[in-house]
Tab-separated table of C-alpha atoms in Angstrom:
chain	number	residue	atom	x	y	z
A	9	ASP	CA	2.284	-18.422	-5.332
A	10	THR	CA	5.063	-17.567	-3.488
A	11	GLY	CA	3.991	-13.777	-2.920
A	12	VAL	CA	6.288	-10.531	-2.620
A	13	SER	CA	9.302	-11.388	-0.914
A	14	GLN	CA	12.236	-8.330	0.650
A	15	ASP	CA	15.420	-8.586	2.250
A	16	PRO	CA	16.029	-7.843	4.613
A	17	ARG	CA	13.148	-7.751	6.924
A	18	HIS	CA	14.855	-5.051	9.073
A	19	LYS	CA	18.002	-2.853	9.122
A	20	ILE	CA	19.414	-0.430	11.773
A	21	THR	CA	22.132	1.785	10.560
A	22	LYS	CA	24.393	4.370	11.179
A	23	ARG	CA	23.458	7.981	10.338
A	24	GLY	CA	25.724	8.449	6.858
A	25	GLN	CA	26.058	4.706	6.144
A	26	ASN	CA	24.060	3.241	2.738
A	27	VAL	CA	21.519	0.986	2.762
A	28	THR	CA	20.229	-1.360	0.042
A	29	PHE	CA	16.610	-3.216	0.363
A	30	ARG	CA	15.970	-5.928	-2.276
A	31	CYS	CA	12.161	-6.699	-3.582
A	32	ASP	CA	11.703	-10.070	-5.304
A	33	PRO	CA	8.134	-9.272	-6.580
A	34	ILE	CA	5.731	-12.668	-7.864
A	35	SER	CA	6.525	-14.113	-11.004
A	36	GLU	CA	4.821	-12.604	-14.203
A	37	HIS	CA	4.387	-9.557	-12.531
A	38	ASN	CA	5.420	-6.807	-14.724
A	39	ARG	CA	4.193	-3.614	-12.321
A	40	LEU	CA	6.400	-3.152	-9.137
A	41	TYR	CA	5.948	-0.140	-6.584
A	42	TRP	CA	7.711	0.950	-4.037
A	43	TYR	CA	6.157	2.941	-1.260
A	44	ARG	CA	7.402	4.256	2.602
A	45	GLN	CA	5.279	4.224	5.731
A	46	THR	CA	6.191	5.838	8.902
A	47	LEU	CA	4.420	4.840	12.341
A	48	GLY	CA	0.693	5.822	12.020
A	49	GLN	CA	0.434	6.662	8.204
A	50	GLY	CA	-0.267	5.010	5.426
A	51	PRO	CA	1.893	4.048	3.199
A	52	GLU	CA	3.217	7.003	0.531
A	53	PHE	CA	4.340	6.319	-3.006
A	54	LEU	CA	7.560	6.594	-4.139
A	55	THR	CA	8.688	4.852	-7.302
A	56	TYR	CA	7.164	2.424	-9.808
A	57	PHE	CA	8.107	0.176	-12.504
A	58	GLN	CA	6.711	-1.515	-15.399
A	59	ASN	CA	8.858	-4.066	-16.175
A	60	GLU	CA	12.640	-2.878	-16.152
A	61	ALA	CA	11.564	0.718	-16.550
A	62	GLN	CA	11.087	3.589	-13.787
A	63	LEU	CA	7.564	5.034	-15.248
A	64	GLU	CA	7.476	7.679	-12.319
A	65	LYS	CA	9.362	8.699	-9.027
A	66	SER	CA	7.714	10.732	-6.190
A	67	ARG	CA	9.223	14.109	-4.754
A	68	LEU	CA	9.798	12.577	-1.894
A	69	LEU	CA	12.330	10.579	-3.691
A	70	SER	CA	15.269	12.628	-2.778
A	71	ASP	CA	18.510	12.656	-4.714
A	72	ARG	CA	19.509	10.000	-2.264
A	73	PHE	CA	17.244	7.434	-3.561
A	74	SER	CA	17.792	5.335	-6.119
A	75	ALA	CA	15.628	2.497	-7.593
A	76	GLU	CA	16.325	0.062	-9.928
A	77	ARG	CA	14.750	-2.792	-11.374
A	78	PRO	CA	17.123	-4.110	-14.054
A	79	LYS	CA	15.952	-6.947	-16.691
A	80	GLY	CA	12.521	-6.405	-14.944
A	81	SER	CA	12.238	-8.862	-12.481
A	82	PHE	CA	13.507	-8.081	-8.708
A	83	SER	CA	14.295	-4.419	-7.713
A	84	THR	CA	16.502	-2.865	-5.545
A	85	LEU	CA	16.094	0.623	-3.448
A	86	GLU	CA	18.983	1.893	-2.498
A	87	ILE	CA	19.359	4.803	0.225
A	88	GLN	CA	22.742	6.843	0.607
A	89	ARG	CA	23.805	8.887	3.141
A	90	THR	CA	21.064	7.671	5.278
A	91	GLU	CA	19.126	10.723	7.541
A	92	GLN	CA	17.128	9.742	11.260
A	93	GLY	CA	14.346	10.933	9.099
A	94	ASP	CA	14.637	7.719	6.921
A	95	SER	CA	13.539	5.997	9.458
A	96	ALA	CA	10.251	3.939	8.364
A	97	MET	CA	9.094	0.770	6.940
A	98	TYR	CA	9.734	0.176	2.857
A	99	LEU	CA	7.280	-1.975	1.301
A	100	CYS	CA	7.348	-3.459	-2.003
A	101	ALA	CA	4.615	-4.697	-3.863
A	102	SER	CA	4.014	-6.315	-7.905
A	103	SER	CA	0.928	-6.600	-9.789
A	104	LEU	CA	0.102	-7.762	-13.195
A	105	ILE	CA	-1.580	-5.225	-15.624
A	106	GLN	CA	-4.801	-6.720	-17.096
A	107	GLY	CA	-6.771	-4.140	-18.655
A	108	PHE	CA	-7.471	-0.533	-18.173
A	109	SER	CA	-9.772	-0.522	-14.790
A	110	GLY	CA	-6.819	-1.779	-12.496
A	111	ASN	CA	-5.721	-4.595	-10.903
A	112	THR	CA	-4.793	-5.592	-7.823
A	113	ILE	CA	-1.776	-5.231	-6.346
A	114	TYR	CA	0.255	-7.242	-3.656
A	115	PHE	CA	2.331	-6.336	-0.832
A	116	GLY	CA	5.031	-7.839	0.734
A	117	GLU	CA	5.851	-8.282	4.475
A	118	GLY	CA	8.215	-4.988	4.446
A	119	SER	CA	11.773	-4.013	5.306
A	120	TRP	CA	11.941	-2.072	8.592
A	121	LEU	CA	14.940	0.647	8.413
A	122	THR	CA	16.276	2.282	11.765
A	123	VAL	CA	18.696	5.064	11.254
A	124	VAL	CA	20.584	5.586	14.693
B	18	SER	CA	-0.075	13.543	-0.484
B	19	GLN	CA	-2.874	11.308	0.958
B	20	GLN	CA	-5.522	11.401	-1.759
B	21	GLY	CA	-7.990	9.550	0.407
B	22	GLU	CA	-9.400	9.829	3.622
B	23	GLU	CA	-10.624	7.362	6.312
B	24	ASP	CA	-13.268	8.142	8.730
B	25	PRO	CA	-13.137	7.480	11.670
B	26	GLN	CA	-9.600	7.299	12.464
B	27	ALA	CA	-9.922	5.074	15.413
B	28	LEU	CA	-12.601	2.305	15.793
B	29	SER	CA	-13.111	0.155	19.038
B	30	ILE	CA	-16.342	-2.200	18.328
B	31	GLN	CA	-17.424	-5.295	20.679
B	32	GLU	CA	-16.593	-9.026	18.793
B	33	GLY	CA	-20.315	-9.930	16.974
B	34	GLU	CA	-20.809	-6.254	16.200
B	35	ASN	CA	-20.872	-4.811	12.371
B	36	ALA	CA	-17.846	-2.134	11.634
B	37	THR	CA	-18.350	0.224	9.046
B	38	MET	CA	-15.079	2.638	7.904
B	39	ASN	CA	-15.135	5.399	5.450
B	40	CYS	CA	-12.956	6.652	2.804
B	41	SER	CA	-13.258	9.765	0.736
B	42	TYR	CA	-11.234	10.877	-1.919
B	43	LYS	CA	-10.468	13.998	-4.066
B	44	THR	CA	-10.083	12.801	-7.643
B	45	SER	CA	-11.631	10.605	-10.039
B	46	ILE	CA	-10.480	6.977	-10.025
B	47	ASN	CA	-10.492	4.384	-11.823
B	48	ASN	CA	-10.665	1.177	-8.826
B	49	LEU	CA	-10.591	1.363	-5.098
B	50	GLN	CA	-8.869	-1.002	-2.631
B	51	TRP	CA	-8.922	-1.740	0.448
B	52	TYR	CA	-6.298	-3.403	2.760
B	53	ARG	CA	-5.646	-4.757	6.118
B	54	GLN	CA	-2.649	-4.318	8.007
B	55	ASN	CA	-1.155	-5.676	10.920
B	56	SER	CA	0.613	-4.022	13.330
B	57	GLY	CA	3.969	-4.146	12.252
B	58	ARG	CA	3.347	-6.060	8.760
B	59	GLY	CA	2.490	-5.797	5.296
B	60	LEU	CA	-0.994	-4.859	3.625
B	61	VAL	CA	-2.833	-7.487	3.303
B	62	HIS	CA	-5.320	-7.082	0.036
B	63	LEU	CA	-9.306	-7.097	0.824
B	64	ILE	CA	-11.032	-6.321	-1.709
B	65	LEU	CA	-11.188	-4.454	-5.423
B	66	ILE	CA	-14.031	-2.115	-7.109
B	67	ARG	CA	-13.752	-0.455	-10.005
B	68	SER	CA	-15.605	2.674	-10.932
B	69	ASN	CA	-18.240	0.898	-12.611
B	70	GLU	CA	-19.232	-1.115	-9.577
B	71	ARG	CA	-21.629	-0.091	-6.719
B	72	GLU	CA	-20.984	-2.833	-4.026
B	73	LYS	CA	-18.968	-6.140	-3.829
B	74	HIS	CA	-18.915	-8.765	-1.639
B	75	SER	CA	-16.403	-11.156	-0.228
B	76	GLY	CA	-17.364	-13.324	3.247
B	77	ARG	CA	-17.878	-11.001	5.816
B	78	LEU	CA	-16.715	-7.936	3.584
B	79	ARG	CA	-18.986	-5.778	2.334
B	80	VAL	CA	-18.017	-2.735	0.069
B	81	THR	CA	-19.534	0.010	-1.771
B	82	LEU	CA	-18.137	2.631	-4.167
B	83	ASP	CA	-20.031	6.376	-4.683
B	84	THR	CA	-18.472	7.999	-7.179
B	85	SER	CA	-20.422	10.598	-7.478
B	86	LYS	CA	-19.579	11.794	-3.408
B	87	LYS	CA	-16.267	10.183	-4.396
B	88	SER	CA	-16.439	8.003	-1.483
B	89	SER	CA	-16.210	4.027	-0.012
B	90	SER	CA	-17.121	2.300	2.518
B	91	LEU	CA	-16.217	-1.307	3.946
B	92	LEU	CA	-18.480	-2.913	5.672
B	93	ILE	CA	-17.054	-5.915	8.107
B	94	THR	CA	-20.171	-8.253	9.515
B	95	ALA	CA	-19.933	-10.217	12.687
B	96	SER	CA	-16.687	-8.752	13.592
B	97	ARG	CA	-13.893	-11.141	15.569
B	98	ALA	CA	-10.954	-10.025	17.663
B	99	ALA	CA	-8.957	-11.345	14.975
B	100	ASP	CA	-9.908	-8.562	12.844
B	101	THR	CA	-8.510	-6.345	14.895
B	102	ALA	CA	-5.875	-4.279	12.011
B	103	SER	CA	-5.950	-1.238	10.416
B	104	TYR	CA	-7.588	-0.697	7.490
B	105	PHE	CA	-6.413	1.355	4.343
B	106	CYS	CA	-8.275	2.604	1.069
B	107	ALA	CA	-6.519	3.075	-2.280
B	108	THR	CA	-6.903	4.572	-4.901
B	109	GLY	CA	-5.759	4.305	-8.455
B	110	SER	CA	-6.533	6.842	-11.292
B	111	GLY	CA	-4.696	8.238	-14.432
B	112	SER	CA	-5.055	7.053	-18.288
B	113	GLY	CA	-2.741	3.329	-17.114
B	114	THR	CA	-0.604	4.533	-14.868
B	115	TYR	CA	-2.210	2.914	-11.638
B	116	LYS	CA	-0.333	4.374	-8.947
B	117	TYR	CA	-2.267	3.802	-5.961
B	118	ILE	CA	-2.475	6.584	-3.031
B	119	PHE	CA	-3.122	5.589	0.294
B	120	GLY	CA	-5.786	7.099	2.478
B	121	THR	CA	-4.458	7.566	6.452
B	122	GLY	CA	-6.198	4.481	7.470
B	123	THR	CA	-8.822	3.576	10.204
B	124	ARG	CA	-7.384	1.604	13.154
B	125	LEU	CA	-10.144	-1.201	14.434
B	126	LYS	CA	-10.098	-2.570	17.740
B	127	VAL	CA	-12.398	-5.657	18.359
B	128	LEU	CA	-12.698	-6.675	21.915
B	129	ALA	CA	-13.577	-9.992	22.797
């Protein structure tokens, strides 16, 4: 079990640049989530996929943010025209749907973004 | 927006003591999960408790769920310095949506 993998782990970028994060979920997991976390706060939901379908997007996900999960495998989160307020840790998680009452979600180590 | 709120926000105890953290939430849920996060790291899953369960154990961890009060507690017995971390609850609700909403976290410090 290789766990959820995120890349890069750290990214420093200048304001206005575009950045892309990649997430490789646990194999056979059909759900994939993106969260954002700032210092001292809990993770905030951004979006999630079931297979390749993006089922929900948070209002936090402005039009500068886009997420994809082609073929229902890895996912990318792209931030265009970065702003200093985008500085945060971006967390990816995955889970396997089993029944109605819920399932464990497993997180990666996160990708730190610093916008200077 | 945060669904859950952990209480206390910060807790400092001596090694060997028990630590209790509470989580309150606002809407009905299907399940609730507890996570640990070491500084600057990802979240590590601890326990999932379903809405029809009242208590679960895993090693030194004990989780209770009271759906009538919309609250859960996490008890860590015989704490160790390595338990120093932030602890979060996450609630899953909705029919098949499983969008997990996290609380604000409890920062636990265990003093050796």
